[in-house]
Short mmCIF file of C-alpha atoms in Angstrom, two decimals:
data_model
loop_
_atom_site.label_atom_id
_atom_site.label_comp_id
_atom_site.label_asym_id
_atom_site.label_seq_id
_atom_site.Cartn_x
_atom_site.Cartn_y
_atom_site.Cartn_z
CA MET N 115 -23.60 -38.27 0.41
CA LYS N 116 -22.69 -36.36 3.59
CA LEU N 117 -23.95 -39.17 5.84
CA ARG N 118 -21.41 -41.50 4.23
CA ILE N 119 -18.73 -39.24 5.68
CA GLN N 120 -20.43 -38.53 9.01
CA ILE N 121 -21.34 -42.08 10.02
CA PRO N 122 -17.78 -43.53 9.92
CA PHE N 123 -16.47 -40.65 12.06
CA PHE N 124 -19.40 -41.04 14.45
CA MET N 125 -19.00 -44.81 14.84
CA LEU N 126 -15.20 -44.61 15.16
CA GLY N 127 -15.64 -41.90 17.79
CA LEU N 128 -18.08 -44.07 19.76
CA ILE N 129 -15.67 -47.02 19.65
CA ILE N 130 -12.69 -44.93 20.80
CA PHE N 131 -14.79 -43.24 23.50
CA SER N 132 -16.15 -46.56 24.80
CA TYR N 133 -12.70 -48.13 24.84
CA GLY N 134 -11.40 -45.12 26.77
CA ILE N 135 -14.12 -45.60 29.39
CA SER N 136 -13.22 -49.30 29.64
CA VAL N 137 -9.53 -48.48 30.11
CA ALA N 138 -10.36 -45.97 32.87
CA ILE N 139 -12.67 -48.47 34.61
CA LYS N 140 -9.75 -50.87 34.98
CA VAL N 141 -8.00 -48.34 37.23
CA GLN N 142 -11.11 -46.75 38.76
CA HIS N 143 -9.53 -46.74 42.22
CA LEU N 144 -7.58 -43.64 41.10
CA GLY N 145 -10.72 -41.61 40.35
CA ILE N 146 -13.92 -41.59 38.33
CA HIS N 147 -15.52 -39.14 35.94
CA PRO N 148 -17.53 -36.24 37.49
CA TRP N 149 -20.80 -37.42 35.93
CA ASP N 150 -20.23 -40.86 37.45
CA VAL N 151 -19.67 -39.24 40.86
CA LEU N 152 -23.12 -37.65 40.50
CA ASN N 153 -24.79 -40.86 39.30
CA ILE N 154 -23.32 -42.89 42.16
CA ALA N 155 -24.34 -40.22 44.69
CA LEU N 156 -27.94 -40.22 43.40
CA PHE N 157 -27.99 -44.03 43.52
CA GLU N 158 -26.77 -44.10 47.13
CA LYS N 159 -29.12 -41.29 48.18
CA PHE N 160 -32.34 -42.26 46.42
CA GLY N 161 -31.96 -45.85 45.23
CA LEU N 162 -32.73 -47.18 41.73
CA THR N 163 -29.49 -48.06 39.90
CA ILE N 164 -26.44 -46.13 38.71
CA GLY N 165 -27.39 -46.84 35.11
CA THR N 166 -30.95 -45.65 35.68
CA TRP N 167 -29.69 -42.37 37.10
CA ALA N 168 -27.34 -41.99 34.13
CA VAL N 169 -30.38 -42.29 31.83
CA ILE N 170 -32.49 -39.90 33.95
CA VAL N 171 -29.74 -37.27 34.10
CA GLY N 172 -29.04 -37.73 30.39
CA MET N 173 -32.69 -37.31 29.41
CA PHE N 174 -32.98 -34.22 31.60
CA LEU N 175 -30.02 -32.70 29.77
CA VAL N 176 -31.58 -33.62 26.40
CA VAL N 177 -34.76 -31.73 27.36
CA VAL N 178 -32.75 -28.67 28.44
CA SER N 179 -30.65 -28.86 25.26
CA TYR N 180 -33.82 -29.03 23.16
CA PHE N 181 -34.90 -25.62 24.46
CA LEU N 182 -31.39 -24.14 24.25
CA ASP N 183 -30.42 -25.41 20.80
CA LYS N 184 -32.12 -28.52 19.44
CA SER N 185 -29.70 -28.72 16.50
CA TYR N 186 -27.47 -31.01 18.59
CA ILE N 187 -30.28 -33.53 19.16
CA ASN N 188 -30.53 -36.09 16.39
CA ILE N 189 -30.49 -39.83 15.78
CA GLY N 190 -26.88 -39.91 16.98
CA THR N 191 -27.98 -38.76 20.44
CA PHE N 192 -29.99 -41.94 20.86
CA LEU N 193 -27.40 -44.14 19.13
CA ASN N 194 -24.92 -42.86 21.68
CA ALA N 195 -27.17 -43.91 24.56
CA LEU N 196 -27.75 -47.37 23.07
CA ALA N 197 -24.24 -48.17 21.80
CA VAL N 198 -21.79 -46.95 24.44
CA GLY N 199 -22.94 -49.32 27.22
CA PRO N 200 -22.72 -52.53 25.15
CA LEU N 201 -19.38 -51.46 23.67
CA VAL N 202 -17.94 -50.86 27.14
CA ASP N 203 -19.21 -54.26 28.27
CA LEU N 204 -17.64 -55.87 25.18
CA PHE N 205 -14.22 -54.31 25.80
CA LEU N 206 -14.34 -55.29 29.48
CA TYR N 207 -15.22 -58.84 28.46
CA LEU N 208 -12.39 -59.04 25.91
CA GLU N 209 -9.90 -57.43 28.38
CA ILE N 210 -7.74 -55.93 25.63
CA PHE N 211 -6.03 -53.42 27.89
CA PRO N 212 -2.49 -52.20 28.63
CA GLN N 213 -0.98 -54.17 31.48
CA SER N 214 -0.29 -52.32 34.72
CA SER N 215 1.24 -53.58 37.94
CA THR N 216 2.33 -50.47 39.83
CA THR N 217 0.72 -47.18 40.83
CA PHE N 218 2.83 -45.37 38.23
CA THR N 219 1.68 -47.61 35.38
CA ASP N 220 -1.90 -47.38 36.68
CA VAL N 221 -1.66 -43.60 36.34
CA LEU N 222 -0.36 -43.94 32.77
CA VAL N 223 -3.24 -46.27 31.92
CA LEU N 224 -5.74 -43.80 33.39
CA PHE N 225 -4.24 -40.97 31.35
CA LEU N 226 -4.57 -43.13 28.24
CA GLY N 227 -8.25 -43.66 29.03
CA ILE N 228 -8.77 -39.91 29.57
CA VAL N 229 -7.13 -39.05 26.24
CA LEU N 230 -9.14 -41.68 24.36
CA MET N 231 -12.41 -40.46 25.90
CA GLY N 232 -11.58 -36.90 24.87
CA ILE N 233 -10.69 -37.88 21.30
CA GLY N 234 -13.64 -40.23 20.88
CA GLY N 235 -16.15 -37.81 22.37
CA GLY N 236 -14.91 -35.01 20.15
CA MET N 237 -15.10 -37.23 17.07
CA TYR N 238 -18.67 -38.46 17.48
CA SER N 239 -19.86 -34.96 18.37
CA GLY N 240 -17.92 -33.40 15.48
CA ALA N 241 -19.58 -35.81 13.04
CA ARG N 242 -22.73 -33.70 13.53
CA ILE N 243 -25.36 -36.43 13.50
CA GLY N 244 -26.26 -35.87 17.13
CA ALA N 245 -24.08 -35.37 20.17
CA GLY N 246 -24.47 -37.43 23.32
CA PRO N 247 -26.82 -36.05 26.01
CA ARG N 248 -24.05 -34.43 28.05
CA ASP N 249 -22.04 -33.27 25.05
CA GLY N 250 -25.11 -31.75 23.38
CA PHE N 251 -25.92 -29.85 26.58
CA MET N 252 -22.36 -28.54 26.76
CA LEU N 253 -22.24 -27.53 23.08
CA SER N 254 -25.61 -25.77 23.36
CA ILE N 255 -24.33 -23.66 26.26
CA SER N 256 -21.09 -22.95 24.38
CA ASP N 257 -23.06 -21.63 21.40
CA LYS N 258 -25.46 -19.57 23.51
CA LEU N 259 -22.80 -17.93 25.69
CA GLY N 260 -20.04 -17.71 23.08
CA MET N 261 -17.60 -19.47 25.41
CA SER N 262 -14.99 -22.03 24.39
CA ILE N 263 -16.05 -25.67 24.48
CA SER N 264 -13.30 -26.63 26.90
CA ARG N 265 -14.22 -23.85 29.35
CA VAL N 266 -17.91 -24.78 29.28
CA ARG N 267 -17.06 -28.46 29.76
CA ILE N 268 -14.87 -27.69 32.77
CA ILE N 269 -17.58 -25.49 34.35
CA VAL N 270 -20.43 -27.95 33.71
CA GLU N 271 -18.50 -31.00 34.90
CA SER N 272 -17.25 -29.09 37.96
CA ILE N 273 -20.89 -28.31 38.85
CA ALA N 274 -21.83 -31.98 38.37
CA LEU N 275 -18.87 -32.97 40.55
CA LEU N 276 -19.87 -30.47 43.26
CA LEU N 277 -23.46 -31.73 43.29
CA GLY N 278 -22.24 -35.32 43.47
CA TRP N 279 -19.86 -34.49 46.32
CA LEU N 280 -22.56 -32.62 48.26
CA LEU N 281 -24.83 -35.67 47.88
CA GLY N 282 -22.07 -37.91 49.23
CA GLY N 283 -20.59 -39.27 46.01
CA PRO N 284 -17.03 -40.66 45.88
CA VAL N 285 -14.41 -38.08 44.91
CA PHE N 286 -10.75 -39.00 44.36
CA ILE N 287 -7.75 -36.97 43.29
CA PHE N 288 -7.84 -37.95 39.60
CA THR N 289 -11.53 -37.05 39.36
CA PHE N 290 -10.34 -33.44 39.08
CA VAL N 291 -7.58 -34.32 36.62
CA ILE N 292 -10.04 -36.04 34.28
CA THR N 293 -12.09 -32.85 33.81
CA PHE N 294 -9.19 -30.48 33.22
CA ILE N 295 -7.28 -32.78 30.83
CA GLN N 296 -10.14 -34.27 28.84
CA SER N 297 -11.87 -30.98 28.05
CA PRO N 298 -9.20 -29.37 25.82
CA ILE N 299 -8.61 -32.73 24.10
CA TYR N 300 -12.34 -32.98 23.39
CA GLN N 301 -12.40 -29.46 21.97
CA ARG N 302 -9.46 -30.10 19.65
CA ALA N 303 -10.93 -33.40 18.41
CA TYR N 304 -14.38 -31.83 17.95
CA LEU N 305 -13.11 -28.91 15.89
CA GLN N 306 -10.75 -31.04 13.81
CA THR N 307 -13.41 -33.65 13.06
CA SER N 308 -15.88 -30.92 12.09
CA ARG N 309 -13.34 -29.56 9.61
CA TRP N 310 -12.63 -33.01 8.18
CA VAL N 311 -16.32 -33.79 7.74
CA ALA N 312 -16.96 -30.44 6.07
CA LYS N 313 -13.95 -30.85 3.77
CA LEU N 314 -14.71 -34.43 2.75
CA SER N 315 -18.38 -33.58 2.19
CA GLU N 316 -17.60 -30.90 -0.39
CA PRO N 317 -18.67 -31.91 -3.91
CA LEU N 318 -15.80 -32.86 -6.15
CA LYS N 319 -14.99 -30.17 -8.64
CA PRO N 320 -14.98 -31.44 -12.24
CA LYS N 321 -11.57 -31.48 -13.81
CA LYS N 322 -11.05 -28.85 -16.43
CA ASP N 323 -10.78 -30.20 -19.95
CA VAL N 324 -7.54 -28.75 -21.24
CA ARG N 325 -8.54 -29.55 -24.82
CA SER N 326 -11.45 -27.13 -24.63
CA ALA N 327 -9.28 -24.34 -23.23
#
């Protein structure tokens, strides 16, 4: 019964998250996500492909998360890895995006993408059928250290950004904005979705028969 509640939130979160990535890609000249800075830096330094490094980094984080708190690793972790890429490609193919023609409107579009990524990421993680590799790593650390999700996310993504920058990855002004804006949005969406899933999963209480009272 609970999966009937969790799966719709998880899938909706993936769709919103993937669309947010697609929106941000359309204005990528303003800045890219810290994890993408790291993936691009590894690609330029050691070869392979950006996607391959995303998988390698993701799997490394899954292994670390397994030893920290394997409760965040589930079927959803692998669904995330398989579904996000194709969904992003689909949205880019359909080109259903807000129109922008100036730097100001480009910034607004980027902010929209950041907000959608935060909401979507929080939703699919809050559904509790397996967080994505990076989200599961972040949530595991949050649980172990007793720190807020947003603070852990900012610290972890700042470290990823620093490593990417040291390896020669591209860093732009809005790369920093993405981390500090998306993290609190993710936390709010994660906590709210968790409450909704828990509430909707509660068994219905039978109505009291007033005639027997």
